[in-house]
PDB file of C-alpha atoms in Angstrom:
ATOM      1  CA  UNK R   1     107.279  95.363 112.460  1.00  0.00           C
ATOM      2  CA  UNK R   2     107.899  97.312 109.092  1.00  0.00           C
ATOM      3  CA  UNK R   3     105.018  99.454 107.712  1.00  0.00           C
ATOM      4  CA  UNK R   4     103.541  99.805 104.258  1.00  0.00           C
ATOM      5  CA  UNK R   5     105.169 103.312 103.950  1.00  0.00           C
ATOM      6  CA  UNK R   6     108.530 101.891 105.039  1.00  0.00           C
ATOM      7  CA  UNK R   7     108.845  99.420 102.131  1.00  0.00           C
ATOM      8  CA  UNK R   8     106.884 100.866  99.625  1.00  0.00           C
ATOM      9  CA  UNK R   9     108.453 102.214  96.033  1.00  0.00           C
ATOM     10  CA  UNK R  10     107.640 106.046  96.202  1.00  0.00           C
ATOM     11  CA  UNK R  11     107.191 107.634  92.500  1.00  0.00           C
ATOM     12  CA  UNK R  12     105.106 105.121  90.730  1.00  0.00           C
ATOM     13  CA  UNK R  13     104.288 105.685  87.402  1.00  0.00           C
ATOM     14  CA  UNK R  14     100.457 105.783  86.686  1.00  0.00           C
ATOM     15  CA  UNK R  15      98.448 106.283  83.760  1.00  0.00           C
ATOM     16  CA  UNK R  16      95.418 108.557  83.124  1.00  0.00           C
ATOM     17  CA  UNK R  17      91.754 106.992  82.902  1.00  0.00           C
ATOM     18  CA  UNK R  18      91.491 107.985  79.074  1.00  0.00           C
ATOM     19  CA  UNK R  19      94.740 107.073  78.314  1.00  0.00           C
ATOM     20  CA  UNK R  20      94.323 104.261  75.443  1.00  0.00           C
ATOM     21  CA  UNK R  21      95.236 100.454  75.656  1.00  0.00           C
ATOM     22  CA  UNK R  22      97.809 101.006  73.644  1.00  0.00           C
ATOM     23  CA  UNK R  23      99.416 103.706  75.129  1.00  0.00           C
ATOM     24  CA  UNK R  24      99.164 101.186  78.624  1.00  0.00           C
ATOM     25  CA  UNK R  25     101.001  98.911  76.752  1.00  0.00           C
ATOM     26  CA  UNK R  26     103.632 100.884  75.235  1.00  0.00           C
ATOM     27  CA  UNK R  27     104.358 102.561  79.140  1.00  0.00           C
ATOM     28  CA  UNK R  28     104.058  98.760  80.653  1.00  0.00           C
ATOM     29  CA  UNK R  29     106.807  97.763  78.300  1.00  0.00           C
ATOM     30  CA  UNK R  30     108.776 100.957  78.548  1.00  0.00           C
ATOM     31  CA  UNK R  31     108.867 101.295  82.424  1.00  0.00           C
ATOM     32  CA  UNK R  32     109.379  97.259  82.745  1.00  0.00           C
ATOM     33  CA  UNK R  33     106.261  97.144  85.135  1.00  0.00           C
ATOM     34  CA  UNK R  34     103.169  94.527  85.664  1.00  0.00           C
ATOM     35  CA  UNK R  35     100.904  96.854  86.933  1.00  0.00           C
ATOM     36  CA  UNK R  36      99.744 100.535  86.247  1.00  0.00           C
ATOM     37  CA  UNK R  37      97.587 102.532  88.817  1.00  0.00           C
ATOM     38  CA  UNK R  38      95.307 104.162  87.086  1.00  0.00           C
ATOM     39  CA  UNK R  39      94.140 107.882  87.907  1.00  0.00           C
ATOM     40  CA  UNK R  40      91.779 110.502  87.645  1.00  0.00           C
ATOM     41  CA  UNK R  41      92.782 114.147  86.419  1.00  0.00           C
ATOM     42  CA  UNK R  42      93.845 115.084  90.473  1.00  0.00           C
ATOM     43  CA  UNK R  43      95.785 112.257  90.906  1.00  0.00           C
ATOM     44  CA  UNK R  44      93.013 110.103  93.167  1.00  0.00           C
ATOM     45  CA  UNK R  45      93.270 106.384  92.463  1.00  0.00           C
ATOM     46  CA  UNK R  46      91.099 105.368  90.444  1.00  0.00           C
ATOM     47  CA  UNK R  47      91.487 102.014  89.222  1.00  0.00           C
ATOM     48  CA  UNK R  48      94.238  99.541  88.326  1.00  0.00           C
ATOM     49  CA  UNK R  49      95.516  98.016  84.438  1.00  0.00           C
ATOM     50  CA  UNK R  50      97.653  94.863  84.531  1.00  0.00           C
ATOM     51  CA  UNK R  51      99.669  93.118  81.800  1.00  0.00           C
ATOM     52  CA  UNK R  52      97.407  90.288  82.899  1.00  0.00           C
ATOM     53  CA  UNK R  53      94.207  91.930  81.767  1.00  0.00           C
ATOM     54  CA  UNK R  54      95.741  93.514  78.649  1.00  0.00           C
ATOM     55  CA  UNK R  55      97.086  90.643  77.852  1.00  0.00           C
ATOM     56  CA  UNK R  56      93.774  88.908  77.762  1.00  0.00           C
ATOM     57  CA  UNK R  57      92.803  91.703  74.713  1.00  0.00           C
ATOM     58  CA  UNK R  58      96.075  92.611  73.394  1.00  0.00           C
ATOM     59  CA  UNK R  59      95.358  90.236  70.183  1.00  0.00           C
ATOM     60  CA  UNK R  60      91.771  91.960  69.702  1.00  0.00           C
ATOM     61  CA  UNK R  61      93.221  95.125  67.507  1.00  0.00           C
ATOM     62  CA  UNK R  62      90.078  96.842  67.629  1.00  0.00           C
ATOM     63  CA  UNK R  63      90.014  98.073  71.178  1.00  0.00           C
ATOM     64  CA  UNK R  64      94.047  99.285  70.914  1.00  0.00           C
ATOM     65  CA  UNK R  65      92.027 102.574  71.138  1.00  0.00           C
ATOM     66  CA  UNK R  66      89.565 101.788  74.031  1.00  0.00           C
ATOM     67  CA  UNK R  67      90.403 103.731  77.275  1.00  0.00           C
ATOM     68  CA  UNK R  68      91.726 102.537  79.635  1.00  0.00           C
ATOM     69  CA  UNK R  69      88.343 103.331  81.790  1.00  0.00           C
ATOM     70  CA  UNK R  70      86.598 100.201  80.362  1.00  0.00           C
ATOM     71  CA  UNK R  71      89.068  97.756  81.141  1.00  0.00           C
ATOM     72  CA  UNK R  72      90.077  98.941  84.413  1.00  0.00           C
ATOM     73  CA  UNK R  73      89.655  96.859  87.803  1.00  0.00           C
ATOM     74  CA  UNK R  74      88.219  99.415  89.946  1.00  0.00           C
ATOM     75  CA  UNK R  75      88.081  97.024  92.833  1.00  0.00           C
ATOM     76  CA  UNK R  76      91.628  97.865  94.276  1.00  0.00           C
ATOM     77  CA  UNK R  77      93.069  96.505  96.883  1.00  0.00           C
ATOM     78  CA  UNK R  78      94.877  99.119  98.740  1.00  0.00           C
ATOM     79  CA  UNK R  79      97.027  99.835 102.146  1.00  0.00           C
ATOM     80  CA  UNK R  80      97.879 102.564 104.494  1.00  0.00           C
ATOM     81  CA  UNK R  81     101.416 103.881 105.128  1.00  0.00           C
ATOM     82  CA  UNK R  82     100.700 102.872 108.417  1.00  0.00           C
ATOM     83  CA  UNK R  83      99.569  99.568 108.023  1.00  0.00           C
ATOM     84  CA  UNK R  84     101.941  96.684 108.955  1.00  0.00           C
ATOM     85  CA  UNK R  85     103.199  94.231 106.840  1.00  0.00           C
ATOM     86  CA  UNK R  86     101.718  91.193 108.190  1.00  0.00           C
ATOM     87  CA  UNK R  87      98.660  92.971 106.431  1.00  0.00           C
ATOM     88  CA  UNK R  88     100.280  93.719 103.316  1.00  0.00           C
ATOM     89  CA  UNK R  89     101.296  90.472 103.101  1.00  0.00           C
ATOM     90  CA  UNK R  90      97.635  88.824 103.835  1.00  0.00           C
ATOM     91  CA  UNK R  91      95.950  90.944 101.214  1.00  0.00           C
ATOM     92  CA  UNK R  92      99.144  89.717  98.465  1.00  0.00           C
ATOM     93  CA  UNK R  93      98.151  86.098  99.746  1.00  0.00           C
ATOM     94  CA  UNK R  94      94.534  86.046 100.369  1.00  0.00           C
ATOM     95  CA  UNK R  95      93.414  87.822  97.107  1.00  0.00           C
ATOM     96  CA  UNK R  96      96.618  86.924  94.602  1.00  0.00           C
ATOM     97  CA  UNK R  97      97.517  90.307  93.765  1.00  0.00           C
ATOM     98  CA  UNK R  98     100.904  91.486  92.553  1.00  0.00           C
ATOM     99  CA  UNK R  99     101.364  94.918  93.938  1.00  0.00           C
ATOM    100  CA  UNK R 100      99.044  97.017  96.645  1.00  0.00           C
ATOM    101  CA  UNK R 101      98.477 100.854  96.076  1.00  0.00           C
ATOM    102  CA  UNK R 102      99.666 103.064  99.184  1.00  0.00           C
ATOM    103  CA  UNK R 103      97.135 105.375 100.006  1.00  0.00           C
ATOM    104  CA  UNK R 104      97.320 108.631 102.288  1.00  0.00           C
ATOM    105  CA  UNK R 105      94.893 110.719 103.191  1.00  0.00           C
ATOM    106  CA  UNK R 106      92.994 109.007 100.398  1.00  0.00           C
ATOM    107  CA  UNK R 107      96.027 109.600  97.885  1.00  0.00           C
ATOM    108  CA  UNK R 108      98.130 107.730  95.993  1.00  0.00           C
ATOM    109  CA  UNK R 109     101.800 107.726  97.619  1.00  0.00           C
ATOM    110  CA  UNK R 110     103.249 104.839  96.827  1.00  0.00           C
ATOM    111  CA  UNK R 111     102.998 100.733  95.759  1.00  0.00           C
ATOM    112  CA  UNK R 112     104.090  97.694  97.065  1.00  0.00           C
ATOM    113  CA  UNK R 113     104.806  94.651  95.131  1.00  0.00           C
ATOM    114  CA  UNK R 114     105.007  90.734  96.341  1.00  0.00           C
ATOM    115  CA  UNK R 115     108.321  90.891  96.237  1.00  0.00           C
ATOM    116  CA  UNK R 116     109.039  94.498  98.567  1.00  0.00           C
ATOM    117  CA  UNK R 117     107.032  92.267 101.051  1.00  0.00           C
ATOM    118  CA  UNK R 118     108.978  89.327 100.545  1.00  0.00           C
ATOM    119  CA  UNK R 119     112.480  91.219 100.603  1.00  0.00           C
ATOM    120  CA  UNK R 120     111.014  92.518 104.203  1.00  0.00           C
ATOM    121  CA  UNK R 121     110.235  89.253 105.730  1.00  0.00           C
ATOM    122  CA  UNK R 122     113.620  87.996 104.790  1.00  0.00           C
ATOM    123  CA  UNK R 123     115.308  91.052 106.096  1.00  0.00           C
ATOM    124  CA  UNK R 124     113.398  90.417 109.074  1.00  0.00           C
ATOM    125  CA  UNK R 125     114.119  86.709 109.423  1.00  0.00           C
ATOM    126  CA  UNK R 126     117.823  87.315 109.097  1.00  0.00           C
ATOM    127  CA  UNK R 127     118.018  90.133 111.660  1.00  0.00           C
ATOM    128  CA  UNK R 128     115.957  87.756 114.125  1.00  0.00           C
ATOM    129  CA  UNK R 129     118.376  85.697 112.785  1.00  0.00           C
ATOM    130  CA  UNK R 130     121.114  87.344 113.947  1.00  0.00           C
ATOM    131  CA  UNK R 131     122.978  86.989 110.254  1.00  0.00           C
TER     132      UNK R 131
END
């Protein structure tokens, strides 16, 4: 069974905690992701920004210049590299999120979206397979 660490993206690109909504925005759009991981000034997870919640108060101009801070979920969901990805998979199902941080030693090494989970089942049903 594959691990968290074995199908994870490595290098994720993560935005500060007083980084504005804007600049979330203009790095969302730029780096064609869904999610950003947001962290503190040592690189410790400390929330999460999606293109869901921003979204939601794009169209309000005024807070373009909040921080990112106070519209942050700073409930995250996260895995191990060593967890499996049955588990992976029942935290994308269970709680409907997009992507899971990786977390070692309580740091930030990696993420794992729906769809690395998905490519890993299938990848797994066709070598069971035998295809």
């Amino acid at each position: 069974m594959s691990t968290a660490r074995e199908i994870m993206t490595e290098n994720v690109t993560t935005i500060k905690r007083d980084c504005s909504i804007e600049d979330a925005i203009k790095l969302l759009l730029e780096k064609q992701v869904s999610g950003l991981p947001v962290v503190d000034d040592f690189g410790h997870l400390v929330g999460i920004v999606t293109e869901f919640a921003l979204l939601a108060i794009a169209y309000d101009h005024s807070v373009l210049q909040d921080s990112i801070e106070t519209h942050m979920t700073t409930d995250v969901l996260t895995v191990d590299v060593d967890d499996s990805l049955n588990k992976a998979a029942d935290l994308c199902i269970a709680h409907r999120v997009r992507r899971l941080p990786v977390m070692e030693d309580g740091r930030l090494v990696g993420l794992i979206s729906r769809r690395d989970v998905l490519t890993a089942i299938h990848q797994g049903l066709l070598a069971t397979a035998g295809v």
